[in-house]
Amino acid sequence: MNVLGIDIGGTGMKGALVNSLTGEMITERFRVPTPKSKKPKDMAKVFDKIVKHFNYSGPVGVGFPTIIKHGVCMATGNLHKSWLGVNAKELFSEACGLPVTVINDADAAGYAVMNYGIGKGRHGLVMMVTIGTGLGSGAFLNGELLPNFELGQIPYKKYDKIEAYASNSAKKNDNLSYKEWGKRFNTFLELVEIITCPDLIILGGGSSKDFEKYKKQIKIQTPVIAAELGNHAGIIGAAAAALHEAPKD
């Protein structure tokens, strides 16, 4: 079965059709910039544009950059404050006229890695960390998702959230080298290690492909590896979530 997966981020919204058996993207990724307003109605229009681009009719899976509970946004992440309390599942479903499943974007990336990638068959507690505009995290215990482990929201020193200190956007905003930023990111991983005591940490998101450039700055005891699915993991995992999560809605 081919399923449409859509990965929504702070700077871009992208989608592709995914083979649900193999996890392979069978179309080119279609990307549209996230509206500058980052408001629900504006983003819903872009969402519908992506669905229409593929001339698709079927279940749609969405990875969304904030805490999602039963389809409802429990925080705003890097989006507009008006997202708080919005039922994203209903909003997107009404926009495109199709059944939609919405989960946290790091959880979606984790679905991809744990079902089709380097995390497949891994037991114990595996933490998926996505590095992008913010820092997302997803937890899997013996392959089963524990939703909404948003550890990037932890306050750190003068920062309301540690993702403002150690995300890819922080690297760009503060004009940091990979060595400088790697030390910051290691600080975040130290907190992940202390709080969750994981057996493995898998890195995803845009900066995961550059892991070798900051690998030497990672000093924690927990093994840290990069997801080979790279920046497509969010799309692939969103598609997988449409099948895994839909029966529970």
Short mmCIF file of C-alpha atoms in Angstrom, two decimals:
data_model
loop_
_atom_site.label_atom_id
_atom_site.label_comp_id
_atom_site.label_asym_id
_atom_site.label_seq_id
_atom_site.Cartn_x
_atom_site.Cartn_y
_atom_site.Cartn_z
CA MET A 1 0.00 0.00 0.00
CA ASN A 2 1.27 3.47 -0.88
CA VAL A 3 0.59 6.10 1.80
CA LEU A 4 1.09 9.86 1.76
CA GLY A 5 3.37 11.08 4.51
CA ILE A 6 3.72 14.79 5.28
CA ASP A 7 6.43 16.24 7.50
CA ILE A 8 5.63 19.69 8.87
CA GLY A 9 8.48 21.84 10.14
CA GLY A 10 9.11 25.39 11.22
CA THR A 11 10.56 26.34 7.82
CA GLY A 12 9.11 23.81 5.38
CA MET A 13 6.21 21.42 4.80
CA LYS A 14 7.05 18.43 2.62
CA GLY A 15 5.39 15.23 1.51
CA ALA A 16 5.87 12.09 -0.57
CA LEU A 17 4.18 8.78 -1.28
CA VAL A 18 5.71 5.91 0.68
CA ASN A 19 5.55 2.15 0.20
CA SER A 20 4.23 0.99 3.58
CA LEU A 21 5.90 -2.45 3.29
CA THR A 22 9.42 -1.32 2.45
CA GLY A 23 9.46 2.25 3.75
CA GLU A 24 10.76 3.48 0.39
CA MET A 25 9.67 6.84 -0.98
CA ILE A 26 8.19 6.10 -4.39
CA THR A 27 7.87 9.75 -5.46
CA GLU A 28 10.09 12.79 -5.28
CA ARG A 29 9.66 14.90 -2.18
CA PHE A 30 7.39 17.91 -2.71
CA ARG A 31 8.25 20.83 -0.45
CA VAL A 32 6.45 24.11 0.21
CA PRO A 33 7.81 26.77 2.62
CA THR A 34 5.91 26.98 5.89
CA PRO A 35 3.77 30.16 5.79
CA LYS A 36 5.45 33.07 7.55
CA SER A 37 2.43 33.51 9.83
CA LYS A 38 2.71 29.86 10.99
CA LYS A 39 -1.00 30.07 11.81
CA PRO A 40 -3.42 27.12 11.55
CA LYS A 41 -5.55 28.28 8.60
CA ASP A 42 -2.56 29.31 6.50
CA MET A 43 -0.76 26.03 7.15
CA ALA A 44 -3.90 24.03 6.43
CA LYS A 45 -4.03 25.60 2.94
CA VAL A 46 -0.44 24.54 2.26
CA PHE A 47 -1.24 21.07 3.59
CA ASP A 48 -4.09 20.73 1.10
CA LYS A 49 -1.78 21.96 -1.68
CA ILE A 50 0.65 19.13 -0.91
CA VAL A 51 -2.13 16.51 -0.91
CA LYS A 52 -3.49 17.80 -4.23
CA HIS A 53 0.01 17.76 -5.75
CA PHE A 54 0.01 13.95 -5.49
CA ASN A 55 -3.59 13.58 -6.68
CA TYR A 56 -3.94 11.32 -3.66
CA SER A 57 -6.96 9.67 -2.07
CA GLY A 58 -6.37 7.63 1.07
CA PRO A 59 -5.11 7.96 4.64
CA VAL A 60 -2.58 10.72 5.29
CA GLY A 61 0.05 10.61 8.02
CA VAL A 62 1.46 13.83 9.47
CA GLY A 63 4.50 14.52 11.59
CA PHE A 64 3.89 17.77 13.49
CA PRO A 65 6.45 19.88 15.42
CA THR A 66 4.83 19.95 18.85
CA ILE A 67 3.22 17.75 21.50
CA ILE A 68 0.13 16.02 20.08
CA LYS A 69 -2.47 14.25 22.24
CA HIS A 70 -5.38 12.56 20.44
CA GLY A 71 -4.81 14.91 17.51
CA VAL A 72 -4.79 18.07 19.65
CA CYS A 73 -1.82 20.44 19.97
CA MET A 74 -0.81 20.58 23.64
CA ALA A 75 1.94 23.15 23.01
CA THR A 76 2.94 25.48 20.18
CA GLY A 77 6.59 24.51 19.59
CA ASN A 78 8.08 26.87 16.99
CA LEU A 79 4.68 27.71 15.50
CA HIS A 80 2.20 30.51 16.20
CA LYS A 81 0.69 30.59 19.68
CA SER A 82 -2.79 30.18 18.19
CA TRP A 83 -2.01 26.48 17.59
CA LEU A 84 -2.45 25.76 21.30
CA GLY A 85 -5.54 23.59 21.77
CA VAL A 86 -6.21 23.21 18.04
CA ASN A 87 -7.30 19.77 16.86
CA ALA A 88 -4.74 19.44 14.06
CA LYS A 89 -6.18 16.12 12.98
CA GLU A 90 -9.61 17.63 12.33
CA LEU A 91 -8.17 20.79 10.78
CA PHE A 92 -6.06 18.94 8.22
CA SER A 93 -8.74 16.34 7.54
CA GLU A 94 -11.29 19.06 6.76
CA ALA A 95 -8.76 20.85 4.55
CA CYS A 96 -8.13 17.85 2.29
CA GLY A 97 -11.28 15.76 2.80
CA LEU A 98 -9.30 12.65 3.73
CA PRO A 99 -8.64 10.70 6.98
CA VAL A 100 -5.58 12.16 8.70
CA THR A 101 -3.40 10.90 11.54
CA VAL A 102 -1.21 13.48 13.32
CA ILE A 103 1.67 12.63 15.65
CA ASN A 104 4.69 14.46 17.01
CA ASP A 105 7.35 14.88 14.32
CA ALA A 106 10.14 13.23 16.33
CA ASP A 107 7.81 10.29 17.01
CA ALA A 108 7.20 10.08 13.26
CA ALA A 109 10.93 10.05 12.52
CA GLY A 110 11.26 7.35 15.15
CA TYR A 111 8.58 5.26 13.47
CA ALA A 112 10.61 5.34 10.26
CA VAL A 113 13.88 4.38 11.90
CA MET A 114 12.38 1.69 14.13
CA ASN A 115 10.28 0.10 11.36
CA TYR A 116 12.51 0.46 8.33
CA GLY A 117 15.91 1.72 9.41
CA ILE A 118 18.82 1.25 11.77
CA GLY A 119 16.52 0.89 14.80
CA LYS A 120 14.62 -2.12 13.46
CA GLY A 121 14.88 -5.03 15.88
CA ARG A 122 16.51 -2.92 18.61
CA HIS A 123 15.34 -3.70 22.13
CA GLY A 124 15.44 -1.74 25.34
CA LEU A 125 14.85 2.02 25.50
CA VAL A 126 15.79 3.78 22.26
CA MET A 127 15.64 7.57 22.09
CA MET A 128 15.20 9.23 18.70
CA VAL A 129 16.48 12.82 18.59
CA THR A 130 15.67 15.02 15.59
CA ILE A 131 17.84 18.07 14.97
CA GLY A 132 16.21 20.88 13.04
CA THR A 133 14.56 24.22 13.78
CA GLY A 134 14.08 22.75 17.25
CA LEU A 135 15.12 19.57 19.04
CA GLY A 136 12.58 16.76 18.92
CA SER A 137 12.77 13.47 20.79
CA GLY A 138 10.84 10.22 20.61
CA ALA A 139 11.05 7.20 22.90
CA PHE A 140 10.65 3.55 21.92
CA LEU A 141 10.60 0.73 24.47
CA ASN A 142 11.22 -2.63 22.82
CA GLY A 143 10.00 -1.15 19.56
CA GLU A 144 6.79 0.35 20.97
CA LEU A 145 6.29 4.13 20.86
CA LEU A 146 6.03 6.08 24.12
CA PRO A 147 4.58 9.32 22.70
CA ASN A 148 5.56 12.92 23.32
CA PHE A 149 8.94 12.71 25.00
CA GLU A 150 9.67 16.35 24.09
CA LEU A 151 12.99 16.75 25.88
CA GLY A 152 13.93 19.74 23.73
CA GLN A 153 11.44 21.72 25.85
CA ILE A 154 13.58 21.45 29.01
CA PRO A 155 14.60 24.90 30.35
CA TYR A 156 18.36 25.50 30.34
CA LYS A 157 20.13 28.44 32.03
CA LYS A 158 18.81 31.67 30.46
CA TYR A 159 16.91 29.78 27.77
CA ASP A 160 13.21 28.93 28.08
CA LYS A 161 13.95 25.75 26.13
CA ILE A 162 17.26 24.01 25.57
CA GLU A 163 16.45 23.71 21.86
CA ALA A 164 17.06 27.48 21.65
CA TYR A 165 20.63 26.71 22.78
CA ALA A 166 21.43 23.47 20.96
CA SER A 167 19.24 23.10 17.84
CA ASN A 168 20.32 23.57 14.23
CA SER A 169 18.65 26.99 14.21
CA ALA A 170 20.75 27.95 17.25
CA LYS A 171 23.86 26.91 15.32
CA LYS A 172 22.88 29.16 12.43
CA ASN A 173 21.70 32.08 14.57
CA ASP A 174 24.90 32.13 16.65
CA ASN A 175 27.13 31.38 13.65
CA LEU A 176 28.72 28.37 15.37
CA SER A 177 31.20 25.91 13.92
CA TYR A 178 30.31 22.23 14.14
CA LYS A 179 32.85 21.88 16.95
CA GLU A 180 31.28 24.74 18.94
CA TRP A 181 27.75 23.57 18.30
CA GLY A 182 28.67 19.93 18.99
CA LYS A 183 29.62 20.87 22.55
CA ARG A 184 26.21 22.48 23.03
CA PHE A 185 24.45 19.48 21.54
CA ASN A 186 26.42 17.19 23.85
CA THR A 187 25.05 19.18 26.79
CA PHE A 188 21.55 18.35 25.58
CA LEU A 189 22.43 14.67 25.18
CA GLU A 190 23.82 14.65 28.72
CA LEU A 191 20.37 15.68 29.97
CA VAL A 192 18.69 13.04 27.80
CA GLU A 193 21.02 10.44 29.29
CA ILE A 194 20.43 11.55 32.88
CA ILE A 195 16.64 11.73 32.53
CA THR A 196 15.94 8.59 30.49
CA CYS A 197 19.02 6.32 30.84
CA PRO A 198 18.51 5.00 27.28
CA ASP A 199 20.19 1.98 25.71
CA LEU A 200 20.69 3.81 22.42
CA ILE A 201 20.27 7.31 20.96
CA ILE A 202 19.55 7.65 17.23
CA LEU A 203 19.97 11.04 15.56
CA GLY A 204 17.69 12.22 12.77
CA GLY A 205 16.78 15.47 11.07
CA GLY A 206 18.82 17.70 8.82
CA SER A 207 22.00 17.74 10.93
CA SER A 208 22.17 13.97 11.34
CA LYS A 209 23.78 13.63 7.92
CA ASP A 210 26.73 15.72 9.19
CA PHE A 211 27.27 13.57 12.28
CA GLU A 212 30.94 12.94 11.46
CA LYS A 213 31.59 16.71 11.72
CA TYR A 214 30.65 16.86 15.41
CA LYS A 215 30.95 13.23 16.51
CA LYS A 216 34.13 13.91 18.52
CA GLN A 217 32.23 16.42 20.69
CA ILE A 218 29.74 13.76 21.85
CA LYS A 219 31.08 12.53 25.20
CA ILE A 220 28.15 10.65 26.77
CA GLN A 221 28.34 6.95 27.65
CA THR A 222 25.19 5.95 25.74
CA PRO A 223 25.88 4.81 22.15
CA VAL A 224 24.89 7.51 19.63
CA ILE A 225 24.35 6.69 15.95
CA ALA A 226 22.93 8.57 12.96
CA ALA A 227 19.81 7.39 11.15
CA GLU A 228 20.61 6.50 7.56
CA LEU A 229 17.14 7.63 6.45
CA GLY A 230 18.32 11.20 6.98
CA ASN A 231 15.94 14.06 6.37
CA HIS A 232 13.32 11.78 4.78
CA ALA A 233 12.61 9.95 8.04
CA GLY A 234 9.84 12.38 9.02
CA ILE A 235 7.92 11.73 5.80
CA ILE A 236 8.44 7.96 5.91
CA GLY A 237 7.46 7.74 9.58
CA ALA A 238 4.40 9.93 9.10
CA ALA A 239 3.19 7.51 6.43
CA ALA A 240 3.82 4.57 8.77
CA ALA A 241 1.91 6.34 11.55
CA ALA A 242 -1.15 6.64 9.32
CA LEU A 243 -1.37 2.83 9.42
CA HIS A 244 -0.10 2.20 12.97
CA GLU A 245 -2.12 4.88 14.73
CA ALA A 246 -5.33 5.23 12.72
CA PRO A 247 -7.14 2.19 14.23
CA LYS A 248 -6.62 3.65 17.72
CA ASP A 249 -8.26 7.00 16.93
#
